[in-house]
Amino acid sequence: MCPHIERSDSRVGALTVRRRTAETIAVVSALGMTAVLGGCGSTDSSDVTLRLVAADYGDSAANSSKKYWDKLAAAYESGHPGVKVEVSVYSWNDVDRKVKEMVDAGHAPDLAQIGAYADYAAAGKLYQASDLLSIRTQADFLSQLSDAGEWKHVQYGIPFAASTRVLFYNKTLFARAGITPPTTWAELASDAKALRAKGVTYPYALPLGPEEAQAETMQWLLSGGYTDNGGNGYTDDIGTYTIDSAQNIQTFTWLKDELVDKGLTGPVAPGKLNRADAFTAFADGRVGMLNGHPALIQQAAKKGVSFGMVPMPGRNGTARASMGVADWMMGFRQNGHAEQIGDFLDYVYARKNVLAFSRAYGLLPVTDSASGAMSQSDVAADKSLRPFLDQLPTSQLYPVGKTSWAAVSAAVKKDIGQAVAPGGSPAGVLTRLQAAATAADSSNAS
């Protein structure tokens, strides 16, 4: 029996055909010819089934991501009769857990489109992006998203969908209060006071509840520094956690003193207010301002809310960076199928397919070609996403390349609301979170 030549260590055979240089391709071609002459036959496999587990971006059965994937898979299979693509779609509440259970049971899918990749990369379970994707596909990704997909300077996470955050404001409430959208923190606080004076329930909605507190926290940290209007975020430039930096402590001290303690964040304590509830309140016309992502556009428009969008204010001007979010595609090594996985992903990331998905779910394209097409489009839905597209090149993502991030994110969700609670200590809470992050980082490095 001939040895299987699609080995992960030497990456010869079909897998290596996807590498970069003509020299390598020539070598592999020679190896393939030798294999055929020796009676081994081709490494290409007919009747391969790829199993994909994906997250659901829809809000009902009518627009479930299952419909998108089924249509895409059928179109791909029609041109690749030797490959079947089986897709399972789960809600965001379940999909990461489902994939983990499959991997732990020794039945990893071929592909997963979920929220994090670093743990699987660190465990040696994933293909490198360069082992799967064509050069053209790799080169088309927005650079900051590709960089965020790296673990130990090697890309394993392949960006799939992205979004940024901007400040939404209710135009009707602003007109009633005689104010304009803020560009600094001082203006934001002043606008919030004017809105409260007009009886607005949530002058500024500050969702630091456990659903998505890590997002609101990061947006404020990024806007809170004294240099270039940018704060530290969760980490410094070399990836070390800096949650309790002087800038971050002063940011949360300002939030507590100037917004929360002055009654400008509404009747629900920020630590108990979830993002979904804040969005619902905005769509109901009860919120003057809040940070929002593209999904809020349709939600507010359906309720007839007249709203505007501006960049998040910084301490002394527009924040240097917006918070960016990316979800990830990854290929698992367990079943092999590298060539088929890569060919399917090249199809997934074709411009027309990236645009179709982004438009269906109000998300930002992760490729230069699709992003450029959307930014130049006259389609109304595409135009509505331009404020988010404008933020993407300078956005900063969560430290998803750190295997400790999942634990740190969970700790932030659980505890950050206490930093602005009555009698709470921003410095004390951020110091505890920093200690938890350092411990998690050390544990994952050992």
mmCIF file of N, CA, C and O in Angstrom, residues 227-298:
data_model
loop_
_atom_site.group_PDB
_atom_site.id
_atom_site.type_symbol
_atom_site.label_atom_id
_atom_site.label_comp_id
_atom_site.label_asym_id
_atom_site.label_seq_id
_atom_site.Cartn_x
_atom_site.Cartn_y
_atom_site.Cartn_z
ATOM 1 N N THR A 227 -3.683 60.275 24.865
ATOM 2 C CA THR A 227 -2.796 60.424 23.714
ATOM 3 C C THR A 227 -3.518 59.986 22.463
ATOM 4 O O THR A 227 -4.050 58.873 22.403
ATOM 5 N N ASP A 228 -3.573 60.864 21.463
ATOM 6 C CA ASP A 228 -4.242 60.572 20.192
ATOM 7 C C ASP A 228 -5.693 60.161 20.399
ATOM 8 O O ASP A 228 -6.266 59.448 19.588
ATOM 9 N N ASN A 229 -6.289 60.611 21.504
ATOM 10 C CA ASN A 229 -7.681 60.304 21.806
ATOM 11 C C ASN A 229 -7.948 58.804 21.877
ATOM 12 O O ASN A 229 -9.064 58.353 21.682
ATOM 13 N N GLY A 230 -6.930 58.014 22.135
ATOM 14 C CA GLY A 230 -7.112 56.566 22.165
ATOM 15 C C GLY A 230 -6.661 55.981 23.484
ATOM 16 O O GLY A 230 -5.646 56.387 24.042
ATOM 17 N N GLY A 231 -7.423 55.048 23.999
ATOM 18 C CA GLY A 231 -7.041 54.387 25.242
ATOM 19 C C GLY A 231 -6.309 53.103 24.973
ATOM 20 O O GLY A 231 -5.942 52.787 23.852
ATOM 21 N N ASN A 232 -6.122 52.342 26.015
ATOM 22 C CA ASN A 232 -5.353 51.122 25.904
ATOM 23 C C ASN A 232 -6.155 49.957 25.345
ATOM 24 O O ASN A 232 -5.587 49.034 24.789
ATOM 25 N N GLY A 233 -7.450 49.960 25.537
ATOM 26 C CA GLY A 233 -8.200 48.745 25.266
ATOM 27 C C GLY A 233 -7.854 47.703 26.320
ATOM 28 O O GLY A 233 -7.485 48.030 27.450
ATOM 29 N N TYR A 234 -7.944 46.450 25.933
ATOM 30 C CA TYR A 234 -7.653 45.380 26.888
ATOM 31 C C TYR A 234 -6.165 45.040 26.952
ATOM 32 O O TYR A 234 -5.701 44.512 27.959
ATOM 33 N N THR A 235 -5.432 45.292 25.863
ATOM 34 C CA THR A 235 -4.022 44.916 25.815
ATOM 35 C C THR A 235 -3.199 46.050 25.232
ATOM 36 O O THR A 235 -3.729 46.972 24.591
ATOM 37 N N ASP A 236 -1.885 45.967 25.419
ATOM 38 C CA ASP A 236 -0.993 46.928 24.783
ATOM 39 C C ASP A 236 -0.591 46.411 23.403
ATOM 40 O O ASP A 236 -1.113 45.400 22.911
ATOM 41 N N ASP A 237 0.350 47.099 22.771
ATOM 42 C CA ASP A 237 0.714 46.772 21.394
ATOM 43 C C ASP A 237 1.387 45.408 21.244
ATOM 44 O O ASP A 237 1.447 44.861 20.140
ATOM 45 N N ILE A 238 1.902 44.860 22.330
ATOM 46 C CA ILE A 238 2.555 43.554 22.245
ATOM 47 C C ILE A 238 1.691 42.436 22.829
ATOM 48 O O ILE A 238 2.136 41.307 22.984
ATOM 49 N N GLY A 239 0.437 42.778 23.150
ATOM 50 C CA GLY A 239 -0.507 41.751 23.570
ATOM 51 C C GLY A 239 -0.559 41.474 25.055
ATOM 52 O O GLY A 239 -1.190 40.505 25.478
ATOM 53 N N THR A 240 0.057 42.321 25.870
ATOM 54 C CA THR A 240 -0.008 42.147 27.327
ATOM 55 C C THR A 240 -1.263 42.823 27.859
ATOM 56 O O THR A 240 -1.576 43.959 27.479
ATOM 57 N N TYR A 241 -1.990 42.147 28.725
ATOM 58 C CA TYR A 241 -3.200 42.744 29.290
ATOM 59 C C TYR A 241 -2.857 44.010 30.074
ATOM 60 O O TYR A 241 -1.910 44.027 30.880
ATOM 61 N N THR A 242 -3.633 45.076 29.823
ATOM 62 C CA THR A 242 -3.442 46.358 30.516
ATOM 63 C C THR A 242 -4.783 46.886 31.007
ATOM 64 O O THR A 242 -5.083 48.077 30.914
ATOM 65 N N ILE A 243 -5.602 46.000 31.529
ATOM 66 C CA ILE A 243 -6.966 46.365 31.922
ATOM 67 C C ILE A 243 -6.967 47.442 32.997
ATOM 68 O O ILE A 243 -7.825 48.333 32.994
ATOM 69 N N ASP A 244 -6.009 47.403 33.913
ATOM 70 C CA ASP A 244 -5.987 48.371 35.011
ATOM 71 C C ASP A 244 -5.017 49.517 34.755
ATOM 72 O O ASP A 244 -4.493 50.114 35.700
ATOM 73 N N SER A 245 -4.795 49.857 33.487
ATOM 74 C CA SER A 245 -3.929 50.999 33.193
ATOM 75 C C SER A 245 -4.539 52.277 33.754
ATOM 76 O O SER A 245 -5.744 52.361 34.025
ATOM 77 N N ALA A 246 -3.707 53.294 33.927
ATOM 78 C CA ALA A 246 -4.188 54.570 34.457
ATOM 79 C C ALA A 246 -5.294 55.144 33.574
ATOM 80 O O ALA A 246 -6.300 55.667 34.078
ATOM 81 N N GLN A 247 -5.118 55.028 32.236
ATOM 82 C CA GLN A 247 -6.136 55.553 31.328
ATOM 83 C C GLN A 247 -7.460 54.833 31.508
ATOM 84 O O GLN A 247 -8.531 55.445 31.533
ATOM 85 N N ASN A 248 -7.413 53.512 31.636
ATOM 86 C CA ASN A 248 -8.645 52.743 31.757
ATOM 87 C C ASN A 248 -9.353 53.024 33.074
ATOM 88 O O ASN A 248 -10.587 53.116 33.124
ATOM 89 N N ILE A 249 -8.595 53.150 34.141
ATOM 90 C CA ILE A 249 -9.204 53.479 35.437
ATOM 91 C C ILE A 249 -9.875 54.847 35.369
ATOM 92 O O ILE A 249 -11.000 55.045 35.854
ATOM 93 N N GLN A 250 -9.218 55.814 34.742
ATOM 94 C CA GLN A 250 -9.800 57.144 34.645
ATOM 95 C C GLN A 250 -11.030 57.147 33.738
ATOM 96 O O GLN A 250 -11.969 57.914 33.969
ATOM 97 N N THR A 251 -11.036 56.288 32.720
ATOM 98 C CA THR A 251 -12.218 56.174 31.872
ATOM 99 C C THR A 251 -13.426 55.722 32.670
ATOM 100 O O THR A 251 -14.508 56.328 32.608
ATOM 101 N N PHE A 252 -13.273 54.676 33.463
ATOM 102 C CA PHE A 252 -14.419 54.175 34.221
ATOM 103 C C PHE A 252 -14.761 55.076 35.401
ATOM 104 O O PHE A 252 -15.927 55.145 35.812
ATOM 105 N N THR A 253 -13.794 55.790 35.908
ATOM 106 C CA THR A 253 -14.090 56.784 36.935
ATOM 107 C C THR A 253 -14.958 57.892 36.346
ATOM 108 O O THR A 253 -15.925 58.350 36.977
ATOM 109 N N TRP A 254 -14.635 58.320 35.123
ATOM 110 C CA TRP A 254 -15.455 59.346 34.461
ATOM 111 C C TRP A 254 -16.863 58.830 34.215
ATOM 112 O O TRP A 254 -17.851 59.545 34.456
ATOM 113 N N LEU A 255 -17.000 57.605 33.723
ATOM 114 C CA LEU A 255 -18.319 57.034 33.490
ATOM 115 C C LEU A 255 -19.159 57.021 34.760
ATOM 116 O O LEU A 255 -20.341 57.399 34.752
ATOM 117 N N LYS A 256 -18.552 56.599 35.837
ATOM 118 C CA LYS A 256 -19.277 56.519 37.109
ATOM 119 C C LYS A 256 -19.650 57.918 37.606
ATOM 120 O O LYS A 256 -20.810 58.161 37.976
ATOM 121 N N ASP A 257 -18.671 58.827 37.613
ATOM 122 C CA ASP A 257 -18.898 60.155 38.204
ATOM 123 C C ASP A 257 -19.796 61.031 37.337
ATOM 124 O O ASP A 257 -20.658 61.754 37.868
ATOM 125 N N GLU A 258 -19.590 60.993 36.017
ATOM 126 C CA GLU A 258 -20.242 61.972 35.147
ATOM 127 C C GLU A 258 -21.522 61.468 34.476
ATOM 128 O O GLU A 258 -22.338 62.288 34.044
ATOM 129 N N LEU A 259 -21.699 60.174 34.385
ATOM 130 C CA LEU A 259 -22.911 59.652 33.765
ATOM 131 C C LEU A 259 -23.781 58.866 34.747
ATOM 132 O O LEU A 259 -24.940 59.218 34.977
ATOM 133 N N VAL A 260 -23.220 57.829 35.342
ATOM 134 C CA VAL A 260 -24.035 56.929 36.166
ATOM 135 C C VAL A 260 -24.499 57.620 37.439
ATOM 136 O O VAL A 260 -25.708 57.655 37.741
ATOM 137 N N ASP A 261 -23.574 58.183 38.197
ATOM 138 C CA ASP A 261 -23.952 58.799 39.472
ATOM 139 C C ASP A 261 -24.859 60.007 39.301
ATOM 140 O O ASP A 261 -25.584 60.387 40.226
ATOM 141 N N LYS A 262 -24.833 60.610 38.114
ATOM 142 C CA LYS A 262 -25.694 61.776 37.855
ATOM 143 C C LYS A 262 -27.035 61.388 37.225
ATOM 144 O O LYS A 262 -27.795 62.251 36.782
ATOM 145 N N GLY A 263 -27.303 60.095 37.188
ATOM 146 C CA GLY A 263 -28.600 59.630 36.725
ATOM 147 C C GLY A 263 -28.845 59.779 35.242
ATOM 148 O O GLY A 263 -29.999 59.916 34.810
ATOM 149 N N LEU A 264 -27.784 59.704 34.443
ATOM 150 C CA LEU A 264 -27.913 59.940 33.002
ATOM 151 C C LEU A 264 -27.926 58.657 32.183
ATOM 152 O O LEU A 264 -27.918 58.716 30.948
ATOM 153 N N THR A 265 -27.941 57.489 32.838
ATOM 154 C CA THR A 265 -27.905 56.208 32.118
ATOM 155 C C THR A 265 -29.204 55.417 32.245
ATOM 156 O O THR A 265 -29.259 54.270 31.793
ATOM 157 N N GLY A 266 -30.236 56.008 32.836
ATOM 158 C CA GLY A 266 -31.533 55.360 32.854
ATOM 159 C C GLY A 266 -31.858 54.628 34.130
ATOM 160 O O GLY A 266 -31.033 54.535 35.051
ATOM 161 N N PRO A 267 -33.064 54.062 34.195
ATOM 162 C CA PRO A 267 -33.553 53.458 35.440
ATOM 163 C C PRO A 267 -32.965 52.095 35.775
ATOM 164 O O PRO A 267 -33.055 51.653 36.921
ATOM 165 N N VAL A 268 -32.381 51.411 34.793
ATOM 166 C CA VAL A 268 -31.790 50.093 35.040
ATOM 167 C C VAL A 268 -30.300 50.268 35.269
ATOM 168 O O VAL A 268 -29.606 50.925 34.485
ATOM 169 N N ALA A 269 -29.792 49.693 36.350
ATOM 170 C CA ALA A 269 -28.358 49.788 36.635
ATOM 171 C C ALA A 269 -27.562 49.246 35.453
ATOM 172 O O ALA A 269 -27.914 48.198 34.893
ATOM 173 N N PRO A 270 -26.492 49.938 35.034
ATOM 174 C CA PRO A 270 -25.720 49.457 33.874
ATOM 175 C C PRO A 270 -25.308 47.999 33.983
ATOM 176 O O PRO A 270 -25.303 47.275 32.975
ATOM 177 N N GLY A 271 -24.959 47.538 35.184
ATOM 178 C CA GLY A 271 -24.544 46.155 35.355
ATOM 179 C C GLY A 271 -25.655 45.149 35.141
ATOM 180 O O GLY A 271 -25.401 43.946 35.032
ATOM 181 N N LYS A 272 -26.900 45.623 35.063
ATOM 182 C CA LYS A 272 -28.042 44.743 34.824
ATOM 183 C C LYS A 272 -28.687 44.991 33.456
ATOM 184 O O LYS A 272 -29.652 44.308 33.097
ATOM 185 N N LEU A 273 -28.181 45.962 32.724
ATOM 186 C CA LEU A 273 -28.754 46.283 31.415
ATOM 187 C C LEU A 273 -27.999 45.526 30.325
ATOM 188 O O LEU A 273 -26.803 45.739 30.120
ATOM 189 N N ASN A 274 -28.703 44.659 29.610
ATOM 190 C CA ASN A 274 -28.093 43.912 28.521
ATOM 191 C C ASN A 274 -28.226 44.657 27.198
ATOM 192 O O ASN A 274 -29.125 45.479 27.009
ATOM 193 N N ARG A 275 -27.338 44.337 26.278
ATOM 194 C CA ARG A 275 -27.317 45.006 24.981
ATOM 195 C C ARG A 275 -28.640 44.855 24.254
ATOM 196 O O ARG A 275 -29.176 45.819 23.687
ATOM 197 N N ALA A 276 -29.218 43.661 24.236
ATOM 198 C CA ALA A 276 -30.471 43.447 23.516
ATOM 199 C C ALA A 276 -31.587 44.322 24.085
ATOM 200 O O ALA A 276 -32.405 44.869 23.332
ATOM 201 N N ASP A 277 -31.642 44.462 25.394
ATOM 202 C CA ASP A 277 -32.668 45.300 26.020
ATOM 203 C C ASP A 277 -32.438 46.779 25.706
ATOM 204 O O ASP A 277 -33.400 47.537 25.514
ATOM 205 N N ALA A 278 -31.165 47.190 25.654
ATOM 206 C CA ALA A 278 -30.853 48.569 25.302
ATOM 207 C C ALA A 278 -31.268 48.857 23.856
ATOM 208 O O ALA A 278 -31.822 49.921 23.549
ATOM 209 N N PHE A 279 -31.008 47.902 22.957
ATOM 210 C CA PHE A 279 -31.409 48.069 21.558
ATOM 211 C C PHE A 279 -32.936 48.158 21.440
ATOM 212 O O PHE A 279 -33.473 48.972 20.681
ATOM 213 N N THR A 280 -33.639 47.315 22.181
ATOM 214 C CA THR A 280 -35.106 47.347 22.151
ATOM 215 C C THR A 280 -35.627 48.690 22.642
ATOM 216 O O THR A 280 -36.553 49.264 22.044
ATOM 217 N N ALA A 281 -35.017 49.208 23.707
ATOM 218 C CA ALA A 281 -35.437 50.502 24.235
ATOM 219 C C ALA A 281 -35.174 51.616 23.224
ATOM 220 O O ALA A 281 -35.974 52.552 23.093
ATOM 221 N N PHE A 282 -34.054 51.529 22.485
ATOM 222 C CA PHE A 282 -33.773 52.530 21.461
ATOM 223 C C PHE A 282 -34.819 52.459 20.349
ATOM 224 O O PHE A 282 -35.337 53.491 19.889
ATOM 225 N N ALA A 283 -35.153 51.238 19.913
ATOM 226 C CA ALA A 283 -36.153 51.067 18.865
ATOM 227 C C ALA A 283 -37.533 51.520 19.323
ATOM 228 O O ALA A 283 -38.378 51.893 18.493
ATOM 229 N N ASP A 284 -37.769 51.523 20.633
ATOM 230 C CA ASP A 284 -39.045 51.992 21.185
ATOM 231 C C ASP A 284 -39.047 53.498 21.437
ATOM 232 O O ASP A 284 -40.032 54.042 21.953
ATOM 233 N N GLY A 285 -37.934 54.167 21.125
ATOM 234 C CA GLY A 285 -37.880 55.617 21.281
ATOM 235 C C GLY A 285 -37.594 56.100 22.687
ATOM 236 O O GLY A 285 -37.820 57.271 23.006
ATOM 237 N N ARG A 286 -37.045 55.227 23.529
ATOM 238 C CA ARG A 286 -36.807 55.591 24.927
ATOM 239 C C ARG A 286 -35.344 55.872 25.242
ATOM 240 O O ARG A 286 -34.995 56.145 26.393
ATOM 241 N N VAL A 287 -34.469 55.808 24.234
ATOM 242 C CA VAL A 287 -33.033 56.025 24.426
ATOM 243 C C VAL A 287 -32.584 57.196 23.568
ATOM 244 O O VAL A 287 -32.902 57.267 22.374
ATOM 245 N N GLY A 288 -31.804 58.094 24.170
ATOM 246 C CA GLY A 288 -31.268 59.210 23.412
ATOM 247 C C GLY A 288 -30.039 58.836 22.616
ATOM 248 O O GLY A 288 -29.925 59.185 21.430
ATOM 249 N N MET A 289 -29.112 58.082 23.249
ATOM 250 C CA MET A 289 -27.842 57.699 22.621
ATOM 251 C C MET A 289 -27.419 56.336 23.125
ATOM 252 O O MET A 289 -27.688 55.980 24.273
ATOM 253 N N LEU A 290 -26.714 55.605 22.273
ATOM 254 C CA LEU A 290 -26.048 54.373 22.692
ATOM 255 C C LEU A 290 -25.109 53.924 21.600
ATOM 256 O O LEU A 290 -25.251 54.310 20.433
ATOM 257 N N ASN A 291 -24.144 53.100 21.971
ATOM 258 C CA ASN A 291 -23.270 52.469 20.988
ATOM 259 C C ASN A 291 -24.019 51.315 20.346
ATOM 260 O O ASN A 291 -24.643 50.501 21.038
ATOM 261 N N GLY A 292 -23.934 51.212 19.018
ATOM 262 C CA GLY A 292 -24.662 50.154 18.347
ATOM 263 C C GLY A 292 -23.912 49.593 17.162
ATOM 264 O O GLY A 292 -23.006 50.229 16.616
ATOM 265 N N HIS A 293 -24.291 48.389 16.760
ATOM 266 C CA HIS A 293 -23.717 47.761 15.577
ATOM 267 C C HIS A 293 -24.760 47.721 14.469
ATOM 268 O O HIS A 293 -25.913 48.161 14.666
ATOM 269 N N PRO A 294 -24.406 47.246 13.265
ATOM 270 C CA PRO A 294 -25.316 47.391 12.125
ATOM 271 C C PRO A 294 -26.704 46.803 12.303
ATOM 272 O O PRO A 294 -27.657 47.292 11.678
ATOM 273 N N ALA A 295 -26.859 45.774 13.119
ATOM 274 C CA ALA A 295 -28.179 45.158 13.276
ATOM 275 C C ALA A 295 -29.214 46.139 13.819
ATOM 276 O O ALA A 295 -30.416 45.977 13.594
ATOM 277 N N LEU A 296 -28.753 47.158 14.543
ATOM 278 C CA LEU A 296 -29.690 48.121 15.111
ATOM 279 C C LEU A 296 -30.364 48.966 14.028
ATOM 280 O O LEU A 296 -31.443 49.514 14.251
ATOM 281 N N ILE A 297 -29.749 49.092 12.873
ATOM 282 C CA ILE A 297 -30.333 49.889 11.786
ATOM 283 C C ILE A 297 -31.720 49.366 11.437
ATOM 284 O O ILE A 297 -32.710 50.111 11.444
ATOM 285 N N GLN A 298 -31.802 48.070 11.130
ATOM 286 C CA GLN A 298 -33.086 47.501 10.745
ATOM 287 C C GLN A 298 -34.056 47.482 11.913
ATOM 288 O O GLN A 298 -35.253 47.740 11.743
#
